[in-house]
Structures are given as structure tokens and as C-alpha cells.
PDB file of C-alpha atoms in Angstrom:
ATOM      1  CA  MET A 343      96.295  62.757 112.052  1.00 96.00           C
ATOM      2  CA  ILE A 344      95.807  66.458 111.366  1.00 99.00           C
ATOM      3  CA  GLU A 345      98.474  68.189 109.291  1.00 99.00           C
ATOM      4  CA  VAL A 346      98.396  71.921 108.658  1.00 99.00           C
ATOM      5  CA  PHE A 347     100.395  73.488 105.837  1.00 99.00           C
ATOM      6  CA  TRP A 348     101.011  77.139 106.605  1.00 99.00           C
ATOM      7  CA  ALA A 349     103.336  80.096 106.052  1.00 98.00           C
ATOM      8  CA  SER A 350     104.965  82.329 108.641  1.00 98.00           C
ATOM      9  CA  GLY A 351     103.423  85.803 108.698  1.00 97.00           C
ATOM     10  CA  SER A 352     100.316  84.808 106.755  1.00 98.00           C
ATOM     11  CA  PRO A 353      97.298  86.024 108.761  1.00 98.00           C
ATOM     12  CA  ASN A 354      95.155  83.348 107.152  1.00 98.00           C
ATOM     13  CA  SER A 355      97.572  80.646 108.269  1.00 99.00           C
ATOM     14  CA  TRP A 356      97.739  82.172 111.727  1.00 99.00           C
ATOM     15  CA  ARG A 357      93.966  82.037 112.153  1.00 99.00           C
ATOM     16  CA  VAL A 358      93.937  78.297 111.487  1.00 99.00           C
ATOM     17  CA  LEU A 359      96.732  77.698 114.000  1.00 99.00           C
ATOM     18  CA  LEU A 360      94.788  79.697 116.589  1.00 99.00           C
ATOM     19  CA  GLY A 361      91.691  77.647 115.826  1.00 99.00           C
ATOM     20  CA  LEU A 362      93.556  74.390 116.317  1.00 99.00           C
ATOM     21  CA  GLU A 363      94.906  75.589 119.656  1.00 99.00           C
ATOM     22  CA  LEU A 364      91.484  76.781 120.808  1.00 99.00           C
ATOM     23  CA  LYS A 365      90.057  73.378 119.934  1.00 99.00           C
ATOM     24  CA  GLY A 366      92.909  71.685 121.794  1.00 98.00           C
ATOM     25  CA  LEU A 367      93.638  69.465 118.812  1.00 99.00           C
ATOM     26  CA  PRO A 368      97.025  67.816 118.231  1.00 98.00           C
ATOM     27  CA  TYR A 369      98.437  68.538 114.797  1.00 98.00           C
ATOM     28  CA  GLU A 370     101.566  68.235 112.710  1.00 98.00           C
ATOM     29  CA  SER A 371     102.968  71.577 111.581  1.00 98.00           C
ATOM     30  CA  ARG A 372     104.134  71.768 107.950  1.00 98.00           C
ATOM     31  CA  LEU A 373     105.779  75.153 107.450  1.00 98.00           C
ATOM     32  CA  ILE A 374     105.738  76.191 103.790  1.00 98.00           C
ATOM     33  CA  GLU A 375     108.516  78.514 102.591  1.00 97.00           C
ATOM     34  CA  LEU A 376     106.843  80.903 100.163  1.00 96.00           C
ATOM     35  CA  GLY A 377     110.191  82.405  99.159  1.00 94.00           C
ATOM     36  CA  ARG A 378     111.213  78.996  97.849  1.00 96.00           C
ATOM     37  CA  ALA A 379     107.895  78.579  96.035  1.00 97.00           C
ATOM     38  CA  GLU A 380     107.115  75.429  98.018  1.00 97.00           C
ATOM     39  CA  GLN A 381     103.434  76.238  97.536  1.00 98.00           C
ATOM     40  CA  ARG A 382     103.917  75.694  93.784  1.00 97.00           C
ATOM     41  CA  THR A 383     105.308  72.169  93.992  1.00 98.00           C
ATOM     42  CA  PRO A 384     103.285  69.346  92.411  1.00 98.00           C
ATOM     43  CA  SER A 385     102.629  67.744  95.793  1.00 98.00           C
ATOM     44  CA  PHE A 386     101.230  70.980  97.212  1.00 98.00           C
ATOM     45  CA  LEU A 387      99.202  71.804  94.103  1.00 98.00           C
ATOM     46  CA  ALA A 388      97.651  68.357  94.361  1.00 98.00           C
ATOM     47  CA  MET A 389      96.175  69.499  97.688  1.00 99.00           C
ATOM     48  CA  ASN A 390      95.309  73.043  96.638  1.00 98.00           C
ATOM     49  CA  PRO A 391      95.451  73.859  92.929  1.00 98.00           C
ATOM     50  CA  ARG A 392      95.429  77.562  93.774  1.00 98.00           C
ATOM     51  CA  GLY A 393      98.851  77.169  95.348  1.00 98.00           C
ATOM     52  CA  LYS A 394      97.932  79.052  98.514  1.00 98.00           C
ATOM     53  CA  VAL A 395      98.173  78.457 102.245  1.00 99.00           C
ATOM     54  CA  PRO A 396      96.753  77.325 104.575  1.00 99.00           C
ATOM     55  CA  VAL A 397      95.765  73.767 103.766  1.00 99.00           C
ATOM     56  CA  LEU A 398      94.566  71.241 106.324  1.00 99.00           C
ATOM     57  CA  LYS A 399      94.851  67.496 105.845  1.00 99.00           C
ATOM     58  CA  ASP A 400      92.954  65.276 108.274  1.00 99.00           C
ATOM     59  CA  ASP A 401      93.905  61.705 107.403  1.00 98.00           C
ATOM     60  CA  ASP A 402      92.672  61.464 103.784  1.00 97.00           C
ATOM     61  CA  TYR A 403      90.459  64.552 103.917  1.00 99.00           C
ATOM     62  CA  ILE A 404      91.851  67.836 102.550  1.00 99.00           C
ATOM     63  CA  VAL A 405      90.325  71.294 102.923  1.00 99.00           C
ATOM     64  CA  TYR A 406      91.709  74.729 102.095  1.00 99.00           C
ATOM     65  CA  GLU A 407      90.565  78.332 102.622  1.00 98.00           C
ATOM     66  CA  SER A 408      91.055  79.403 106.213  1.00 99.00           C
ATOM     67  CA  VAL A 409      87.451  80.045 107.247  1.00 99.00           C
ATOM     68  CA  ALA A 410      86.371  76.762 105.660  1.00 99.00           C
ATOM     69  CA  ILE A 411      89.069  75.019 107.693  1.00 99.00           C
ATOM     70  CA  LEU A 412      87.812  76.595 110.919  1.00 99.00           C
ATOM     71  CA  ALA A 413      84.239  75.595 110.107  1.00 99.00           C
ATOM     72  CA  TYR A 414      85.327  72.024 109.381  1.00 99.00           C
ATOM     73  CA  LEU A 415      87.280  71.721 112.618  1.00 99.00           C
ATOM     74  CA  ASP A 416      84.382  73.058 114.657  1.00 98.00           C
ATOM     75  CA  ARG A 417      81.876  70.667 113.110  1.00 98.00           C
ATOM     76  CA  LYS A 418      84.176  67.627 113.146  1.00 98.00           C
ATOM     77  CA  TYR A 419      85.545  67.935 116.684  1.00 98.00           C
ATOM     78  CA  ASP A 420      83.463  68.612 119.788  1.00 97.00           C
ATOM     79  CA  GLN A 421      86.394  69.206 122.103  1.00 97.00           C
ATOM     80  CA  GLY A 422      87.677  72.589 123.164  1.00 98.00           C
ATOM     81  CA  THR A 423      86.213  75.940 122.241  1.00 97.00           C
ATOM     82  CA  LYS A 424      83.117  76.173 120.065  1.00 98.00           C
ATOM     83  CA  LEU A 425      84.636  78.331 117.338  1.00 99.00           C
ATOM     84  CA  PHE A 426      81.257  79.286 115.907  1.00 98.00           C
ATOM     85  CA  GLY A 427      79.379  79.495 119.163  1.00 96.00           C
ATOM     86  CA  ASP A 428      76.947  77.210 120.927  1.00 93.00           C
ATOM     87  CA  GLY A 429      73.480  77.466 119.436  1.00 94.00           C
ATOM     88  CA  PRO A 430      71.946  79.180 116.412  1.00 97.00           C
ATOM     89  CA  GLU A 431      71.990  82.704 117.862  1.00 97.00           C
ATOM     90  CA  ALA A 432      75.697  82.542 118.675  1.00 97.00           C
ATOM     91  CA  LEU A 433      76.390  80.911 115.317  1.00 98.00           C
ATOM     92  CA  GLY A 434      74.689  83.790 113.532  1.00 98.00           C
ATOM     93  CA  LYS A 435      76.622  86.424 115.479  1.00 98.00           C
ATOM     94  CA  VAL A 436      79.992  84.762 114.894  1.00 99.00           C
ATOM     95  CA  TRP A 437      79.327  84.385 111.176  1.00 98.00           C
ATOM     96  CA  GLN A 438      78.134  87.985 111.062  1.00 98.00           C
ATOM     97  CA  GLN A 439      81.451  89.138 112.514  1.00 98.00           C
ATOM     98  CA  VAL A 440      83.431  86.823 110.230  1.00 98.00           C
ATOM     99  CA  SER A 441      81.540  88.079 107.174  1.00 98.00           C
ATOM    100  CA  GLU A 442      81.939  91.746 108.094  1.00 98.00           C
ATOM    101  CA  TRP A 443      85.634  91.340 108.759  1.00 98.00           C
ATOM    102  CA  THR A 444      86.463  89.451 105.579  1.00 98.00           C
ATOM    103  CA  SER A 445      84.244  91.651 103.402  1.00 98.00           C
ATOM    104  CA  TYR A 446      85.189  95.124 104.635  1.00 98.00           C
ATOM    105  CA  VAL A 447      88.038  95.380 107.115  1.00 99.00           C
ATOM    106  CA  GLU A 448      90.495  92.726 106.004  1.00 99.00           C
ATOM    107  CA  PRO A 449      90.716  93.941 102.369  1.00 99.00           C
ATOM    108  CA  ALA A 450      91.518  97.437 103.642  1.00 99.00           C
ATOM    109  CA  ILE A 451      94.256  96.104 105.926  1.00 99.00           C
ATOM    110  CA  LEU A 452      95.861  94.155 103.088  1.00 98.00           C
ATOM    111  CA  GLU A 453      95.681  97.163 100.761  1.00 99.00           C
ATOM    112  CA  PHE A 454      97.350  99.244 103.475  1.00 99.00           C
ATOM    113  CA  ALA A 455     100.139  96.771 104.192  1.00 98.00           C
ATOM    114  CA  ARG A 456     101.261  95.784 100.702  1.00 98.00           C
ATOM    115  CA  PRO A 457     102.806  99.092  99.550  1.00 98.00           C
ATOM    116  CA  ILE A 458     104.575  99.454 102.893  1.00 98.00           C
ATOM    117  CA  PHE A 459     106.120  95.991 102.727  1.00 97.00           C
ATOM    118  CA  TYR A 460     107.165  96.584  99.119  1.00 97.00           C
ATOM    119  CA  GLY A 461     108.777  99.979  99.662  1.00 97.00           C
ATOM    120  CA  ARG A 462     106.067 102.090  98.019  1.00 97.00           C
ATOM    121  CA  ALA A 463     104.648 103.800 101.110  1.00 98.00           C
ATOM    122  CA  ALA A 464     105.643 107.345 100.118  1.00 97.00           C
ATOM    123  CA  GLU A 465     104.134 107.171  96.639  1.00 97.00           C
ATOM    124  CA  GLN A 466     100.937 105.630  98.021  1.00 98.00           C
ATOM    125  CA  ALA A 467     100.669 108.053 100.968  1.00 98.00           C
ATOM    126  CA  PRO A 468      97.352 109.690  99.943  1.00 98.00           C
ATOM    127  CA  ARG A 469      95.662 106.319  99.560  1.00 98.00           C
ATOM    128  CA  LEU A 470      97.191 105.053 102.804  1.00 99.00           C
ATOM    129  CA  ARG A 471      95.692 108.015 104.647  1.00 98.00           C
ATOM    130  CA  GLU A 472      92.269 107.242 103.182  1.00 99.00           C
ATOM    131  CA  ILE A 473      92.557 103.657 104.353  1.00 99.00           C
ATOM    132  CA  VAL A 474      93.592 104.738 107.844  1.00 99.00           C
ATOM    133  CA  ASP A 475      90.535 107.005 108.052  1.00 98.00           C
ATOM    134  CA  PHE A 476      88.364 103.995 107.227  1.00 99.00           C
ATOM    135  CA  LEU A 477      90.171 101.718 109.679  1.00 99.00           C
ATOM    136  CA  MET A 478      89.884 104.239 112.494  1.00 99.00           C
ATOM    137  CA  VAL A 479      86.102 104.039 112.154  1.00 99.00           C
ATOM    138  CA  GLU A 480      86.104 100.236 112.018  1.00 99.00           C
ATOM    139  CA  TYR A 481      88.399  99.862 115.016  1.00 99.00           C
ATOM    140  CA  GLY A 482      86.272 102.425 116.817  1.00 99.00           C
ATOM    141  CA  VAL A 483      83.319 100.064 116.432  1.00 98.00           C
ATOM    142  CA  LEU A 484      85.433  97.182 117.739  1.00 99.00           C
ATOM    143  CA  GLU A 485      86.659  99.367 120.605  1.00 99.00           C
ATOM    144  CA  SER A 486      83.082 100.093 121.667  1.00 98.00           C
ATOM    145  CA  ARG A 487      82.222  96.400 121.657  1.00 97.00           C
ATOM    146  CA  LEU A 488      85.316  95.377 123.613  1.00 98.00           C
ATOM    147  CA  THR A 489      84.809  98.135 126.157  1.00 98.00           C
ATOM    148  CA  LEU A 490      81.727  96.214 127.250  1.00 97.00           C
ATOM    149  CA  ASP A 491      82.778  92.608 126.632  1.00 97.00           C
ATOM    150  CA  GLU A 492      85.944  90.561 127.055  1.00 98.00           C
ATOM    151  CA  TRP A 493      85.582  88.797 123.707  1.00 98.00           C
ATOM    152  CA  ILE A 494      84.162  89.883 120.365  1.00 98.00           C
ATOM    153  CA  VAL A 495      81.165  87.516 120.455  1.00 97.00           C
ATOM    154  CA  GLY A 496      79.920  85.956 123.677  1.00 94.00           C
ATOM    155  CA  ASP A 497      81.815  84.950 126.789  1.00 95.00           C
ATOM    156  CA  THR A 498      84.593  82.912 125.172  1.00 97.00           C
ATOM    157  CA  PRO A 499      86.987  83.333 122.244  1.00 98.00           C
ATOM    158  CA  THR A 500      85.557  82.225 118.908  1.00 99.00           C
ATOM    159  CA  ALA A 501      86.432  82.226 115.228  1.00 99.00           C
ATOM    160  CA  ALA A 502      86.064  86.006 115.450  1.00 99.00           C
ATOM    161  CA  GLU A 503      89.268  86.130 117.493  1.00 99.00           C
ATOM    162  CA  CYS A 504      90.952  83.813 114.997  1.00 99.00           C
ATOM    163  CA  LEU A 505      90.225  86.286 112.197  1.00 99.00           C
ATOM    164  CA  VAL A 506      90.511  89.694 113.811  1.00 99.00           C
ATOM    165  CA  TYR A 507      93.670  89.175 115.865  1.00 99.00           C
ATOM    166  CA  PRO A 508      96.110  88.016 113.129  1.00 99.00           C
ATOM    167  CA  THR A 509      95.106  90.684 110.622  1.00 98.00           C
ATOM    168  CA  THR A 510      95.322  93.347 113.329  1.00 99.00           C
ATOM    169  CA  GLN A 511      98.859  92.200 114.103  1.00 98.00           C
ATOM    170  CA  TYR A 512      99.627  92.277 110.378  1.00 98.00           C
ATOM    171  CA  LEU A 513      98.299  95.840 110.223  1.00 99.00           C
ATOM    172  CA  LEU A 514     100.438  96.921 113.167  1.00 98.00           C
ATOM    173  CA  ARG A 515     103.548  95.270 111.746  1.00 98.00           C
ATOM    174  CA  ALA A 516     103.096  97.379 108.618  1.00 98.00           C
ATOM    175  CA  ALA A 517     102.233 100.564 110.519  1.00 98.00           C
ATOM    176  CA  ARG A 518     105.374 100.248 112.660  1.00 98.00           C
ATOM    177  CA  LYS A 519     107.722 100.028 109.684  1.00 98.00           C
ATOM    178  CA  ASP A 520     109.999 103.069 109.378  1.00 98.00           C
ATOM    179  CA  ASP A 521     108.524 104.115 106.022  1.00 97.00           C
ATOM    180  CA  ALA A 522     105.032 104.128 107.503  1.00 98.00           C
ATOM    181  CA  ARG A 523     106.100 105.927 110.682  1.00 98.00           C
ATOM    182  CA  ALA A 524     107.722 108.649 108.589  1.00 98.00           C
ATOM    183  CA  LEU A 525     104.340 109.455 107.051  1.00 98.00           C
ATOM    184  CA  ASP A 526     102.674 109.880 110.480  1.00 96.00           C
ATOM    185  CA  LEU A 527      99.509 108.213 109.238  1.00 97.00           C
ATOM    186  CA  GLY A 528      97.687 108.559 112.548  1.00 96.00           C
ATOM    187  CA  LEU A 529      97.207 104.907 113.413  1.00 97.00           C
ATOM    188  CA  LEU A 530      99.874 104.912 116.120  1.00 97.00           C
ATOM    189  CA  PRO A 531     100.119 104.715 119.060  1.00 97.00           C
ATOM    190  CA  PHE A 532      97.448 102.073 118.542  1.00 98.00           C
ATOM    191  CA  GLU A 533      97.324 101.097 122.225  1.00 98.00           C
ATOM    192  CA  GLU A 534      96.380 104.653 123.224  1.00 98.00           C
ATOM    193  CA  ARG A 535      93.808 105.110 120.498  1.00 98.00           C
ATOM    194  CA  PHE A 536      92.124 101.761 121.139  1.00 99.00           C
ATOM    195  CA  PRO A 537      92.858 100.651 124.730  1.00 98.00           C
ATOM    196  CA  ALA A 538      90.058  98.076 124.866  1.00 99.00           C
ATOM    197  CA  VAL A 539      91.293  96.467 121.645  1.00 99.00           C
ATOM    198  CA  ALA A 540      94.812  96.424 123.084  1.00 98.00           C
ATOM    199  CA  ARG A 541      93.515  94.748 126.253  1.00 99.00           C
ATOM    200  CA  TRP A 542      91.689  92.182 124.129  1.00 99.00           C
ATOM    201  CA  MET A 543      94.873  91.467 122.167  1.00 98.00           C
ATOM    202  CA  ARG A 544      96.695  90.742 125.416  1.00 98.00           C
ATOM    203  CA  SER A 545      93.885  88.349 126.347  1.00 98.00           C
ATOM    204  CA  VAL A 546      94.363  86.485 123.068  1.00 98.00           C
ATOM    205  CA  GLU A 547      98.104  86.347 123.717  1.00 98.00           C
ATOM    206  CA  SER A 548      97.474  84.737 127.104  1.00 98.00           C
ATOM    207  CA  LEU A 549      95.456  81.857 125.627  1.00 98.00           C
ATOM    208  CA  PRO A 550      96.994  78.367 125.950  1.00 97.00           C
ATOM    209  CA  GLY A 551      99.061  77.475 122.905  1.00 98.00           C
ATOM    210  CA  TYR A 552      99.305  81.036 121.600  1.00 98.00           C
ATOM    211  CA  GLU A 553     103.104  80.963 121.517  1.00 97.00           C
ATOM    212  CA  ARG A 554     103.040  78.013 119.124  1.00 97.00           C
ATOM    213  CA  THR A 555     101.072  80.083 116.622  1.00 98.00           C
ATOM    214  CA  TYR A 556     103.313  83.163 116.536  1.00 98.00           C
ATOM    215  CA  PRO A 557     105.089  83.712 113.185  1.00 98.00           C
ATOM    216  CA  PRO A 558     108.645  82.452 113.685  1.00 96.00           C
ATOM    217  CA  HIS A 559     110.240  85.046 111.414  1.00 95.00           C
ATOM    218  CA  TRP A 560     108.627  87.837 113.444  1.00 96.00           C
ATOM    219  CA  ARG A 561     110.517  86.848 116.578  1.00 91.00           C
ATOM    220  CA  PRO A 562     113.568  88.926 117.538  1.00 83.00           C
ATOM    221  CA  ALA A 563     116.866  87.499 116.350  1.00 68.00           C
ATOM    222  CA  PRO A 564     118.830  85.758 119.129  1.00 62.00           C
ATOM    223  CA  ILE A 565     121.645  87.725 120.726  1.00 57.00           C
ATOM    224  CA  LEU A 566     125.048  86.545 119.514  1.00 55.00           C
ATOM    225  CA  PRO A 567     127.288  84.964 122.171  1.00 53.00           C
ATOM    226  CA  SER A 568     130.395  86.695 123.423  1.00 47.00           C
ATOM    227  CA  PRO A 569     133.545  86.534 121.224  1.00 49.00           C
ATOM    228  CA  PRO A 570     134.940  84.565 119.600  1.00 49.00           C
ATOM    229  CA  VAL A 571     132.092  84.369 117.092  1.00 46.00           C
ATOM    230  CA  THR A 572     131.851  83.567 113.411  1.00 48.00           C
ATOM    231  CA  ILE A 573     130.463  86.480 111.435  1.00 44.00           C
ATOM    232  CA  PRO A 574     128.054  85.169 108.788  1.00 49.00           C
ATOM    233  CA  ASP A 575     127.938  86.377 105.229  1.00 51.00           C
ATOM    234  CA  PRO A 576     125.749  89.443 104.668  1.00 47.00           C
ATOM    235  CA  VAL A 577     122.060  88.643 104.516  1.00 44.00           C
ATOM    236  CA  VAL A 578     119.883  90.258 101.888  1.00 44.00           C
ATOM    237  CA  LEU A 579     116.641  91.314 103.511  1.00 44.00           C
ATOM    238  CA  VAL A 580     113.456  90.987 101.490  1.00 45.00           C
ATOM    239  CA  PRO A 581     110.035  92.486 102.260  1.00 50.00           C
ATOM    240  CA  ASP A 582     107.381  90.448 103.994  1.00 53.00           C
ATOM    241  CA  PRO A 583     105.393  88.558 101.370  1.00 53.00           C
ATOM    242  CA  PRO A 584     101.724  89.418 101.051  1.00 55.00           C
ATOM    243  CA  PRO A 585      99.478  87.049 102.972  1.00 55.00           C
ATOM    244  CA  ALA A 586      98.157  84.034 101.150  1.00 51.00           C
ATOM    245  CA  GLU A 587      94.900  82.233 101.786  1.00 49.00           C
TER     246      GLU A 587
END
């Protein structure tokens, strides 16, 4: 039995969930509450001494680090999508995209998002603008590729989708925060600046099982029923935690 230990809103967790759905593999979801430090419990640290998500447990086998998990799933299970392509040429292209994304683009996205989620957007505005300038170039490259092709590598979704989509959503969640909008950083409206990327994102969202991967705490709150209703105690809102591997 496959068990996946993950956190809501963590792009690295999200990519593993997408990979599992693309492979069509049944799995048990183990949602870890980072705010309660569940990733620091002895039982979790026994699986990953770094205390980070995601972690995948397949019977007695345990693997952590999101890209390593995707590689394991693709090698272990033949069913579903070939996450790293079919053949050496496709394998090389997928790994090229994965390496470029994790080495250059993803660190910039995380550096952009953290001060916004922690209420320091205004004081970090000059650096945020520098990052946006860099990201505009990188997404321009992706836009050119997706203008010609439906998917990032080849004719089907791959591990490239599993990496690029969640961190792009994480970027947009940060960019759409009020503090970021007030700075007019130039990334929005994203859909107008990068229409092919936006079309590609909709294609990812139409994949079977996508809804099961969406971060639960990102979903809109349910509408309260008509009176009479019980008004809950005030809720103290906290910033989104930074993503964890």
C-alpha cells in the first residue's frame, strides 16, 4: 500500500500528488499539519530525519524528496503516464526541464513568495521587482514552448508538469495577495501576459484526479446557511507557511 505524507499548500507535496494521479496509482493520503509541528514528531522523523514533506511509504519502503519520489514511482510502476518519458531522448529532455526548474526558477519563486506571505512585501519591494524581471524572462521561455506544444515535454504530461504547475500556482497565490497587488509588480494579469501558459494550466486542471490534489486550505470557505446560525469564535489568520520538501 502506498501512503503519502504531505502538507496543504506545499508545492513539493502537490507535485507528488499529481504524479500519483498521473500514474493512476491508489494511495492513502496522510495530511501533515505543519502548524502543529506534526512533521517533527518521532514517528515522522523516523521516516525523514529532516522533518520535511513529502514522504512516500510503499509497504516497507520509504523515500523522501519530491523528485526522488516521482522517479521511484515511475521506475516501480509501469501503469499510467510515463513521468520521465518513454525512451532515453525523452528521459533526457524531462530531466533537463526538471533540473532547470529546480535550479533556477523555483528558488526565485520561493524567494518572491516568502516576504509576501510573512507581511514584508513593502520592505522587500526592490528585491521583489528584480525577481519579477527574472521570472518574466523565464515564463517568456515557457510561453514560447507552450505556444507550439500542448505539454512542456512531448505529447503527454510528464514530471515537468508535476514541478512547474504547483510552483506557478504558489507564485500566483503570492502575487494576488493585497500587499503584492499594492506594489504593482508587473506580474499580473498573468493570463494576459502568458496566454499559452494559462491555457496549459487549464489543461493540467482538466487531468483526471486533479481535484484530489488541490490544497484543501486554498479552497473558498463554504457559504454559511441561512439564520439561525452559530457564530464561531474569532479566528486568528496566520500566513501561509513556506513550502517544505
